[in-house]
mmCIF file of C-alpha atoms in Angstrom:
data_model
loop_
_atom_site.group_PDB
_atom_site.id
_atom_site.type_symbol
_atom_site.label_atom_id
_atom_site.label_comp_id
_atom_site.label_asym_id
_atom_site.label_seq_id
_atom_site.Cartn_x
_atom_site.Cartn_y
_atom_site.Cartn_z
ATOM 1 C CA UNK A 86 0.000 0.000 0.000
ATOM 2 C CA UNK A 87 1.213 3.512 -0.694
ATOM 3 C CA UNK A 88 1.111 6.183 1.961
ATOM 4 C CA UNK A 89 -1.481 8.958 1.644
ATOM 5 C CA UNK A 90 -0.319 11.583 -0.796
ATOM 6 C CA UNK A 91 2.149 9.294 -2.574
ATOM 7 C CA UNK A 92 1.562 8.222 -6.154
ATOM 8 C CA UNK A 93 1.223 4.497 -6.810
ATOM 9 C CA UNK A 94 3.487 3.144 -9.535
ATOM 10 C CA UNK A 95 1.830 3.222 -12.911
ATOM 11 C CA UNK A 96 1.130 -0.033 -14.684
ATOM 12 C CA UNK A 97 3.612 0.872 -17.415
ATOM 13 C CA UNK A 98 6.425 1.472 -14.880
ATOM 14 C CA UNK A 99 5.729 -1.816 -13.091
ATOM 15 C CA UNK A 100 5.581 -3.603 -16.404
ATOM 16 C CA UNK A 101 8.886 -2.238 -17.721
ATOM 17 C CA UNK A 102 10.659 -3.175 -14.501
ATOM 18 C CA UNK A 103 9.212 -6.686 -14.501
ATOM 19 C CA UNK A 104 10.031 -7.341 -18.147
ATOM 20 C CA UNK A 105 13.589 -6.163 -17.623
ATOM 21 C CA UNK A 106 14.056 -8.530 -14.675
ATOM 22 C CA UNK A 107 12.262 -11.330 -16.468
ATOM 23 C CA UNK A 108 14.320 -11.149 -19.668
ATOM 24 C CA UNK A 109 17.592 -9.795 -18.338
ATOM 25 C CA UNK A 110 17.444 -6.907 -20.799
ATOM 26 C CA UNK A 111 17.015 -3.194 -20.234
ATOM 27 C CA UNK A 112 13.696 -2.138 -21.674
ATOM 28 C CA UNK A 113 13.911 1.638 -21.809
ATOM 29 C CA UNK A 114 10.831 3.866 -22.000
ATOM 30 C CA UNK A 115 7.619 2.207 -23.053
ATOM 31 C CA UNK A 116 6.521 3.072 -26.569
ATOM 32 C CA UNK A 117 2.851 2.390 -25.912
ATOM 33 C CA UNK A 118 0.512 0.391 -23.741
ATOM 34 C CA UNK A 119 0.874 -3.332 -23.571
ATOM 35 C CA UNK A 120 -1.642 -5.146 -25.682
ATOM 36 C CA UNK A 121 -4.163 -7.360 -23.932
ATOM 37 C CA UNK A 122 -5.472 -10.660 -25.158
ATOM 38 C CA UNK A 123 -8.411 -9.079 -26.908
ATOM 39 C CA UNK A 124 -7.627 -8.471 -30.563
ATOM 40 C CA UNK A 125 -10.364 -5.924 -31.231
ATOM 41 C CA UNK A 126 -14.022 -6.059 -32.090
ATOM 42 C CA UNK A 127 -15.352 -8.921 -34.119
ATOM 43 C CA UNK A 128 -16.090 -8.222 -37.762
ATOM 44 C CA UNK A 129 -19.454 -9.963 -37.813
ATOM 45 C CA UNK A 130 -21.746 -12.259 -35.860
ATOM 46 C CA UNK A 131 -20.782 -15.821 -35.098
ATOM 47 C CA UNK A 132 -22.694 -18.376 -37.137
ATOM 48 C CA UNK A 133 -22.417 -20.927 -34.353
ATOM 49 C CA UNK A 134 -20.577 -21.483 -31.088
ATOM 50 C CA UNK A 135 -17.132 -19.930 -31.370
ATOM 51 C CA UNK A 136 -14.279 -22.445 -31.064
ATOM 52 C CA UNK A 137 -12.510 -22.605 -27.742
ATOM 53 C CA UNK A 138 -9.099 -20.984 -28.144
ATOM 54 C CA UNK A 139 -6.800 -22.322 -25.456
ATOM 55 C CA UNK A 140 -3.420 -20.656 -25.686
ATOM 56 C CA UNK A 141 -0.329 -21.324 -23.639
ATOM 57 C CA UNK A 142 0.027 -18.426 -21.248
ATOM 58 C CA UNK A 143 3.363 -16.659 -20.607
ATOM 59 C CA UNK A 144 3.179 -18.068 -17.071
ATOM 60 C CA UNK A 145 6.649 -18.766 -15.644
ATOM 61 C CA UNK A 146 5.687 -20.312 -12.287
ATOM 62 C CA UNK A 147 6.234 -23.774 -10.946
ATOM 63 C CA UNK A 148 4.090 -26.753 -11.959
ATOM 64 C CA UNK A 149 1.289 -28.110 -9.826
ATOM 65 C CA UNK A 150 2.397 -29.476 -6.426
ATOM 66 C CA UNK A 151 3.983 -32.916 -6.737
ATOM 67 C CA UNK A 152 3.207 -32.844 -10.446
ATOM 68 C CA UNK A 153 -0.484 -33.492 -9.810
ATOM 69 C CA UNK A 154 -2.472 -32.448 -12.909
ATOM 70 C CA UNK A 155 -5.142 -29.812 -12.373
ATOM 71 C CA UNK A 156 -8.629 -31.055 -13.396
ATOM 72 C CA UNK A 157 -10.122 -29.342 -16.433
ATOM 73 C CA UNK A 158 -12.357 -26.420 -15.511
ATOM 74 C CA UNK A 159 -15.917 -27.208 -16.618
ATOM 75 C CA UNK A 160 -18.073 -25.355 -14.069
ATOM 76 C CA UNK A 161 -19.129 -21.725 -13.900
ATOM 77 C CA UNK A 162 -20.902 -19.741 -11.198
ATOM 78 C CA UNK A 163 -22.761 -16.619 -12.328
ATOM 79 C CA UNK A 164 -23.933 -14.385 -9.464
ATOM 80 C CA UNK A 165 -27.084 -12.606 -10.632
ATOM 81 C CA UNK A 166 -28.908 -11.757 -7.416
ATOM 82 C CA UNK A 167 -28.182 -8.019 -7.267
ATOM 83 C CA UNK A 168 -31.004 -5.478 -7.270
ATOM 84 C CA UNK A 169 -29.687 -3.421 -10.195
ATOM 85 C CA UNK A 170 -30.166 -0.071 -8.485
ATOM 86 C CA UNK A 171 -27.804 1.691 -10.916
ATOM 87 C CA UNK A 172 -30.348 1.139 -13.687
ATOM 88 C CA UNK A 173 -33.572 2.143 -11.986
ATOM 89 C CA UNK A 174 -36.374 2.496 -12.917
ATOM 90 C CA UNK A 175 -35.804 -0.027 -15.744
ATOM 91 C CA UNK A 176 -34.785 -2.712 -13.218
ATOM 92 C CA UNK A 177 -37.691 -2.160 -10.819
ATOM 93 C CA UNK A 178 -39.709 -4.992 -12.380
ATOM 94 C CA UNK A 179 -37.089 -6.908 -14.382
ATOM 95 C CA UNK A 180 -33.599 -8.193 -13.560
ATOM 96 C CA UNK A 181 -30.716 -6.083 -14.821
ATOM 97 C CA UNK A 182 -29.264 -9.271 -16.324
ATOM 98 C CA UNK A 183 -32.307 -9.450 -18.614
ATOM 99 C CA UNK A 184 -31.814 -5.986 -20.103
ATOM 100 C CA UNK A 185 -31.619 -6.479 -23.881
ATOM 101 C CA UNK A 186 -28.364 -5.737 -25.658
ATOM 102 C CA UNK A 187 -29.454 -5.561 -29.305
ATOM 103 C CA UNK A 188 -31.685 -8.677 -29.320
ATOM 104 C CA UNK A 189 -30.292 -10.827 -26.499
ATOM 105 C CA UNK A 190 -30.421 -10.301 -22.730
ATOM 106 C CA UNK A 191 -27.097 -9.531 -21.064
ATOM 107 C CA UNK A 192 -27.026 -12.850 -19.178
ATOM 108 C CA UNK A 193 -27.104 -14.774 -22.463
ATOM 109 C CA UNK A 194 -23.846 -13.161 -23.581
ATOM 110 C CA UNK A 195 -22.251 -14.338 -20.318
ATOM 111 C CA UNK A 196 -23.505 -17.912 -20.732
ATOM 112 C CA UNK A 197 -22.341 -18.001 -24.359
ATOM 113 C CA UNK A 198 -18.884 -16.818 -23.299
ATOM 114 C CA UNK A 199 -18.730 -19.617 -20.740
ATOM 115 C CA UNK A 200 -19.688 -22.214 -23.347
ATOM 116 C CA UNK A 201 -17.067 -20.884 -25.783
ATOM 117 C CA UNK A 202 -14.492 -21.339 -23.023
ATOM 118 C CA UNK A 203 -15.295 -25.023 -22.565
ATOM 119 C CA UNK A 204 -17.746 -24.705 -19.679
ATOM 120 C CA UNK A 205 -20.702 -27.106 -19.735
ATOM 121 C CA UNK A 206 -22.050 -26.903 -16.147
ATOM 122 C CA UNK A 207 -23.383 -23.480 -15.110
ATOM 123 C CA UNK A 208 -24.931 -22.410 -11.813
ATOM 124 C CA UNK A 209 -26.731 -19.056 -11.787
ATOM 125 C CA UNK A 210 -27.225 -17.482 -8.351
ATOM 126 C CA UNK A 211 -30.525 -15.608 -8.377
ATOM 127 C CA UNK A 212 -32.706 -13.734 -5.907
ATOM 128 C CA UNK A 213 -36.293 -12.718 -5.382
ATOM 129 C CA UNK A 214 -37.939 -11.441 -8.565
ATOM 130 C CA UNK A 215 -35.456 -13.142 -10.909
ATOM 131 C CA UNK A 216 -37.667 -15.956 -12.216
ATOM 132 C CA UNK A 217 -37.367 -14.633 -15.770
ATOM 133 C CA UNK A 218 -33.728 -15.773 -15.813
ATOM 134 C CA UNK A 219 -34.865 -19.365 -15.344
ATOM 135 C CA UNK A 220 -37.634 -18.992 -17.914
ATOM 136 C CA UNK A 221 -35.198 -17.641 -20.506
ATOM 137 C CA UNK A 222 -33.016 -20.753 -20.423
ATOM 138 C CA UNK A 223 -35.950 -23.181 -20.172
ATOM 139 C CA UNK A 224 -38.045 -24.739 -22.925
ATOM 140 C CA UNK A 225 -41.185 -22.869 -23.997
ATOM 141 C CA UNK A 226 -43.413 -25.472 -25.621
ATOM 142 C CA UNK A 227 -46.151 -23.037 -26.583
ATOM 143 C CA UNK A 228 -43.735 -20.653 -28.301
ATOM 144 C CA UNK A 229 -41.934 -23.499 -30.045
ATOM 145 C CA UNK A 230 -45.231 -24.907 -31.317
ATOM 146 C CA UNK A 231 -46.283 -21.478 -32.626
ATOM 147 C CA UNK A 232 -42.969 -20.951 -34.444
ATOM 148 C CA UNK A 233 -43.149 -24.440 -35.961
ATOM 149 C CA UNK A 234 -46.692 -23.836 -37.248
ATOM 150 C CA UNK A 235 -45.609 -20.538 -38.820
ATOM 151 C CA UNK A 236 -42.611 -22.155 -40.483
ATOM 152 C CA UNK A 237 -40.132 -19.938 -38.646
ATOM 153 C CA UNK A 238 -37.434 -22.593 -38.496
ATOM 154 C CA UNK A 239 -34.514 -20.258 -37.749
ATOM 155 C CA UNK A 240 -36.300 -18.638 -34.807
ATOM 156 C CA UNK A 241 -37.366 -22.072 -33.570
ATOM 157 C CA UNK A 242 -33.812 -23.387 -33.658
ATOM 158 C CA UNK A 243 -32.518 -20.336 -31.810
ATOM 159 C CA UNK A 244 -35.157 -20.594 -29.071
ATOM 160 C CA UNK A 245 -34.515 -24.299 -28.566
ATOM 161 C CA UNK A 246 -30.751 -23.789 -28.428
ATOM 162 C CA UNK A 247 -31.104 -21.696 -25.258
ATOM 163 C CA UNK A 248 -32.039 -24.789 -23.278
ATOM 164 C CA UNK A 249 -29.337 -26.912 -24.898
ATOM 165 C CA UNK A 250 -26.203 -24.739 -24.599
ATOM 166 C CA UNK A 251 -25.136 -26.289 -21.296
ATOM 167 C CA UNK A 252 -26.479 -27.799 -18.099
ATOM 168 C CA UNK A 253 -27.841 -24.678 -16.394
ATOM 169 C CA UNK A 254 -28.883 -24.780 -12.752
ATOM 170 C CA UNK A 255 -30.341 -22.126 -10.467
ATOM 171 C CA UNK A 256 -30.204 -21.477 -6.739
ATOM 172 C CA UNK A 257 -31.419 -18.486 -4.741
ATOM 173 C CA UNK A 258 -29.311 -16.309 -2.489
ATOM 174 C CA UNK A 259 -31.703 -15.888 0.414
ATOM 175 C CA UNK A 260 -30.442 -12.447 1.414
ATOM 176 C CA UNK A 261 -28.367 -9.867 -0.509
ATOM 177 C CA UNK A 262 -25.293 -10.234 1.702
ATOM 178 C CA UNK A 263 -22.665 -9.455 -0.921
ATOM 179 C CA UNK A 264 -20.808 -11.023 -3.834
ATOM 180 C CA UNK A 265 -18.699 -13.191 -1.547
ATOM 181 C CA UNK A 266 -21.802 -14.643 0.072
ATOM 182 C CA UNK A 267 -23.368 -15.283 -3.349
ATOM 183 C CA UNK A 268 -20.310 -17.286 -4.429
ATOM 184 C CA UNK A 269 -20.340 -19.249 -1.151
ATOM 185 C CA UNK A 270 -23.873 -20.419 -1.951
ATOM 186 C CA UNK A 271 -22.363 -22.453 -4.818
ATOM 187 C CA UNK A 272 -20.180 -24.609 -2.541
ATOM 188 C CA UNK A 273 -22.341 -27.761 -2.620
ATOM 189 C CA UNK A 274 -22.798 -27.559 -6.381
ATOM 190 C CA UNK A 275 -19.113 -26.982 -7.133
ATOM 191 C CA UNK A 276 -17.798 -29.570 -4.685
ATOM 192 C CA UNK A 277 -14.079 -30.293 -5.100
ATOM 193 C CA UNK A 278 -13.863 -28.859 -8.622
ATOM 194 C CA UNK A 279 -12.148 -25.726 -9.817
ATOM 195 C CA UNK A 280 -14.591 -23.263 -11.329
ATOM 196 C CA UNK A 281 -14.971 -19.832 -12.865
ATOM 197 C CA UNK A 282 -17.006 -16.925 -11.506
ATOM 198 C CA UNK A 283 -18.543 -14.584 -14.087
ATOM 199 C CA UNK A 284 -20.517 -11.534 -13.040
ATOM 200 C CA UNK A 285 -23.936 -11.557 -14.667
ATOM 201 C CA UNK A 286 -23.877 -7.912 -15.773
ATOM 202 C CA UNK A 287 -20.347 -7.913 -17.227
ATOM 203 C CA UNK A 288 -20.279 -9.009 -20.859
ATOM 204 C CA UNK A 289 -17.300 -9.497 -23.161
ATOM 205 C CA UNK A 290 -16.900 -9.034 -26.884
ATOM 206 C CA UNK A 291 -16.929 -12.352 -28.752
ATOM 207 C CA UNK A 292 -13.347 -11.772 -29.899
ATOM 208 C CA UNK A 293 -12.093 -11.655 -26.298
ATOM 209 C CA UNK A 294 -10.124 -14.654 -25.014
ATOM 210 C CA UNK A 295 -9.736 -13.348 -21.473
ATOM 211 C CA UNK A 296 -11.535 -16.268 -19.836
ATOM 212 C CA UNK A 297 -9.806 -18.983 -21.855
ATOM 213 C CA UNK A 298 -6.433 -17.367 -21.143
ATOM 214 C CA UNK A 299 -7.229 -17.282 -17.417
ATOM 215 C CA UNK A 300 -8.271 -20.939 -17.458
ATOM 216 C CA UNK A 301 -4.985 -21.788 -19.211
ATOM 217 C CA UNK A 302 -3.022 -20.135 -16.389
ATOM 218 C CA UNK A 303 -5.063 -22.032 -13.798
ATOM 219 C CA UNK A 304 -4.640 -25.299 -15.713
ATOM 220 C CA UNK A 305 -0.886 -24.790 -15.617
ATOM 221 C CA UNK A 306 -0.594 -24.095 -11.912
ATOM 222 C CA UNK A 307 -3.856 -24.633 -10.052
ATOM 223 C CA UNK A 308 -4.063 -21.321 -8.201
ATOM 224 C CA UNK A 309 -6.667 -18.572 -8.382
ATOM 225 C CA UNK A 310 -6.612 -16.184 -11.351
ATOM 226 C CA UNK A 311 -8.474 -12.865 -11.506
ATOM 227 C CA UNK A 312 -9.073 -10.543 -14.441
ATOM 228 C CA UNK A 313 -7.728 -7.009 -14.060
ATOM 229 C CA UNK A 314 -7.779 -3.912 -16.219
ATOM 230 C CA UNK A 315 -6.318 -0.433 -15.918
ATOM 231 C CA UNK A 316 -8.766 2.348 -14.979
ATOM 232 C CA UNK A 317 -8.384 6.046 -14.261
ATOM 233 C CA UNK A 318 -7.066 6.636 -10.751
ATOM 234 C CA UNK A 319 -10.208 8.603 -9.921
ATOM 235 C CA UNK A 320 -12.316 5.521 -10.696
ATOM 236 C CA UNK A 321 -10.423 2.948 -8.621
ATOM 237 C CA UNK A 322 -12.656 3.563 -5.592
ATOM 238 C CA UNK A 323 -15.428 1.721 -7.461
ATOM 239 C CA UNK A 324 -13.389 -1.470 -7.823
ATOM 240 C CA UNK A 325 -11.100 -3.847 -6.038
ATOM 241 C CA UNK A 326 -7.481 -2.708 -6.496
ATOM 242 C CA UNK A 327 -4.425 -4.970 -6.585
ATOM 243 C CA UNK A 328 -0.747 -4.645 -5.732
ATOM 244 C CA UNK A 329 0.858 -6.279 -8.806
ATOM 245 C CA UNK A 330 4.140 -8.020 -9.548
ATOM 246 C CA UNK A 331 4.392 -8.343 -13.313
ATOM 247 C CA UNK A 332 5.612 -11.659 -14.718
ATOM 248 C CA UNK A 333 4.985 -10.704 -18.337
ATOM 249 C CA UNK A 334 2.915 -8.315 -20.460
ATOM 250 C CA UNK A 335 -0.389 -9.756 -19.249
ATOM 251 C CA UNK A 336 0.421 -12.123 -16.403
ATOM 252 C CA UNK A 337 1.084 -10.881 -12.897
ATOM 253 C CA UNK A 338 1.204 -12.097 -9.337
ATOM 254 C CA UNK A 339 -1.187 -10.470 -6.868
ATOM 255 C CA UNK A 340 0.761 -9.318 -3.797
ATOM 256 C CA UNK A 341 -2.210 -7.623 -2.164
ATOM 257 C CA UNK A 342 -5.787 -6.635 -2.879
ATOM 258 C CA UNK A 343 -8.199 -4.154 -1.300
ATOM 259 C CA UNK A 344 -11.875 -3.428 -1.954
ATOM 260 C CA UNK A 345 -12.852 0.062 -3.193
ATOM 261 C CA UNK A 346 -9.867 2.003 -1.829
ATOM 262 C CA UNK A 347 -9.504 5.750 -1.721
ATOM 263 C CA UNK A 348 -7.437 6.744 -4.799
ATOM 264 C CA UNK A 349 -4.781 8.300 -2.538
ATOM 265 C CA UNK A 350 -3.953 4.940 -0.951
ATOM 266 C CA UNK A 351 -4.807 2.505 -3.755
ATOM 267 C CA UNK A 352 -1.905 0.111 -4.445
ATOM 268 C CA UNK A 353 -2.321 0.623 -8.223
ATOM 269 C CA UNK A 354 -4.885 1.594 -10.819
ATOM 270 C CA UNK A 355 -5.339 -2.045 -11.858
ATOM 271 C CA UNK A 356 -8.956 -2.850 -11.091
ATOM 272 C CA UNK A 357 -10.494 -6.278 -10.551
ATOM 273 C CA UNK A 358 -13.031 -7.052 -13.260
ATOM 274 C CA UNK A 359 -15.847 -9.590 -13.357
ATOM 275 C CA UNK A 360 -13.978 -12.795 -14.263
ATOM 276 C CA UNK A 361 -12.296 -15.175 -11.803
ATOM 277 C CA UNK A 362 -10.971 -18.744 -11.757
ATOM 278 C CA UNK A 363 -10.872 -20.441 -8.364
ATOM 279 C CA UNK A 364 -9.990 -23.728 -6.762
ATOM 280 C CA UNK A 365 -12.311 -24.900 -3.943
ATOM 281 C CA UNK A 366 -9.920 -23.182 -1.498
ATOM 282 C CA UNK A 367 -11.920 -19.981 -1.999
ATOM 283 C CA UNK A 368 -14.828 -21.457 -0.032
ATOM 284 C CA UNK A 369 -12.762 -21.860 3.149
ATOM 285 C CA UNK A 370 -11.532 -18.287 2.716
ATOM 286 C CA UNK A 371 -15.107 -17.068 2.305
ATOM 287 C CA UNK A 372 -16.221 -18.954 5.417
ATOM 288 C CA UNK A 373 -13.606 -17.034 7.429
ATOM 289 C CA UNK A 374 -14.384 -13.640 5.884
ATOM 290 C CA UNK A 375 -16.279 -11.101 7.975
ATOM 291 C CA UNK A 376 -18.572 -8.432 6.494
ATOM 292 C CA UNK A 377 -16.528 -5.614 4.977
ATOM 293 C CA UNK A 378 -17.330 -2.603 2.799
ATOM 294 C CA UNK A 379 -21.062 -1.885 2.875
ATOM 295 C CA UNK A 380 -21.607 -4.473 5.597
ATOM 296 C CA UNK A 381 -21.388 -7.224 2.956
ATOM 297 C CA UNK A 382 -19.187 -10.300 2.613
ATOM 298 C CA UNK A 383 -16.787 -9.169 -0.081
ATOM 299 C CA UNK A 384 -15.209 -11.609 -2.522
ATOM 300 C CA UNK A 385 -12.199 -9.288 -2.614
ATOM 301 C CA UNK A 386 -11.615 -9.815 1.128
ATOM 302 C CA UNK A 387 -11.663 -13.588 0.648
ATOM 303 C CA UNK A 388 -9.119 -13.272 -2.171
ATOM 304 C CA UNK A 389 -6.936 -11.235 0.200
ATOM 305 C CA UNK A 390 -6.989 -14.224 2.567
ATOM 306 C CA UNK A 391 -5.873 -16.500 -0.261
ATOM 307 C CA UNK A 392 -2.964 -14.170 -1.030
ATOM 308 C CA UNK A 393 -1.677 -14.767 2.504
ATOM 309 C CA UNK A 394 -1.461 -18.544 2.052
ATOM 310 C CA UNK A 395 -1.014 -19.287 -1.647
ATOM 311 C CA UNK A 396 -0.296 -17.713 -5.002
ATOM 312 C CA UNK A 397 -2.989 -15.657 -6.694
ATOM 313 C CA UNK A 398 -2.429 -14.524 -10.263
ATOM 314 C CA UNK A 399 -3.895 -11.727 -12.333
ATOM 315 C CA UNK A 400 -4.505 -11.602 -16.070
ATOM 316 C CA UNK A 401 -4.416 -8.100 -17.500
ATOM 317 C CA UNK A 402 -6.566 -7.128 -20.469
ATOM 318 C CA UNK A 403 -7.513 -3.847 -22.109
ATOM 319 C CA UNK A 404 -10.494 -4.174 -24.402
ATOM 320 C CA UNK A 405 -13.817 -5.869 -24.963
ATOM 321 C CA UNK A 406 -15.611 -5.512 -21.600
ATOM 322 C CA UNK A 407 -18.983 -3.854 -21.056
ATOM 323 C CA UNK A 408 -20.539 -3.158 -17.653
ATOM 324 C CA UNK A 409 -24.237 -3.464 -18.380
ATOM 325 C CA UNK A 410 -25.105 -1.974 -15.003
ATOM 326 C CA UNK A 411 -23.539 1.304 -16.141
ATOM 327 C CA UNK A 412 -25.843 3.319 -18.407
ATOM 328 C CA UNK A 413 -23.112 4.717 -20.653
ATOM 329 C CA UNK A 414 -21.443 1.314 -20.980
ATOM 330 C CA UNK A 415 -24.813 -0.221 -21.773
ATOM 331 C CA UNK A 416 -25.292 2.236 -24.630
ATOM 332 C CA UNK A 417 -21.732 1.645 -25.837
ATOM 333 C CA UNK A 418 -22.281 -2.123 -25.827
ATOM 334 C CA UNK A 419 -25.504 -1.802 -27.785
ATOM 335 C CA UNK A 420 -23.895 0.363 -30.465
ATOM 336 C CA UNK A 421 -20.591 -1.519 -30.762
ATOM 337 C CA UNK A 422 -22.142 -4.988 -30.814
ATOM 338 C CA UNK A 423 -24.825 -3.890 -33.289
ATOM 339 C CA UNK A 424 -22.372 -2.502 -35.857
ATOM 340 C CA UNK A 425 -20.514 -5.845 -35.838
ATOM 341 C CA UNK A 426 -23.603 -7.742 -36.962
ATOM 342 C CA UNK A 427 -23.871 -8.779 -40.605
ATOM 343 C CA UNK A 428 -27.648 -8.339 -40.538
ATOM 344 C CA UNK A 429 -27.677 -4.948 -38.804
ATOM 345 C CA UNK A 430 -24.192 -3.500 -39.117
ATOM 346 C CA UNK A 431 -24.120 -1.926 -42.612
ATOM 347 C CA UNK A 432 -27.431 -0.083 -42.277
ATOM 348 C CA UNK A 433 -26.812 0.881 -38.651
ATOM 349 C CA UNK A 434 -23.333 2.245 -39.446
ATOM 350 C CA UNK A 435 -24.800 4.350 -42.247
ATOM 351 C CA UNK A 436 -27.387 5.702 -39.807
ATOM 352 C CA UNK A 437 -24.685 6.594 -37.262
ATOM 353 C CA UNK A 438 -22.620 8.403 -39.899
ATOM 354 C CA UNK A 439 -25.668 10.408 -40.936
ATOM 355 C CA UNK A 440 -26.564 11.103 -37.308
ATOM 356 C CA UNK A 441 -23.095 12.401 -36.506
ATOM 357 C CA UNK A 442 -23.097 14.592 -39.601
ATOM 358 C CA UNK A 443 -26.479 16.124 -38.709
ATOM 359 C CA UNK A 444 -26.330 16.355 -34.926
ATOM 360 C CA UNK A 445 -22.738 16.317 -33.758
ATOM 361 C CA UNK A 446 -20.796 18.416 -36.274
#
């Protein structure tokens, strides 16, 4: 932690130092930001499930203890029990995870990302008033019959596919006691397996490989991996902030982590984003975690406990994330994902060009 009034090291400074130590070469001034795993926006819609792209990470750590292989990660936990107060009044009568982004609810993008990453067992943590999440991923015989009678075969196939993407289970978080508590509810379902946690209102561009890269790091070592991204220092108080030790351009070791710090004392401007890979060890850490910021059981505080006893890694990325709970990000996601679509993109881009010429110039 830095003392009040001191400036935390920038990500670029930490990165140059780490790369120099790692390679044995002087690096000199950075010529630009390090590139994350995302390669940019997709050029069009996927015609089917995107292939899983497992890449060897630049991880330089030791192998699993005693050479024991780490089981393949096949389970995901998606906390979706929050009240969505940032998007009122739209979320008064519908879950924020069901807000449409173009023509799909936000939660569907998250599930599709999980499936692309090799996940086939998904547990969604819901709360009171979230029944529509279950209905969305269930069969609707009446609708299917109507579409079949009307000869709408493409729509019928798409509707049916929602219930066939993966094994999707639901459990309620009885009280809104925080993200850490929501994850702890999954303990019986997860058992002794490693698993990913994906926030239900954080969606990623289809071109992003953040989750598959994180799983690759976990597969190689077996420890927790969290997604992090650089934010403005003034914004760090809205996120968990980490104290990083860079091992490469994207991979880092987490030396410390704190929930929603004051910018003056934040260890860095690397913020924890809504993707995590955990071993079952996180459940013991959660069981020992007391209520923290906001009187809630914070997942960040449980990760801080893990840091004290085992390695925790971070995977840094730059592009492709949308926070659907944020109104401006929601609008950005709708526009950017729409212009990538083959069926909507050309006409919508032309409309935006005309709009800018008429209204914004």
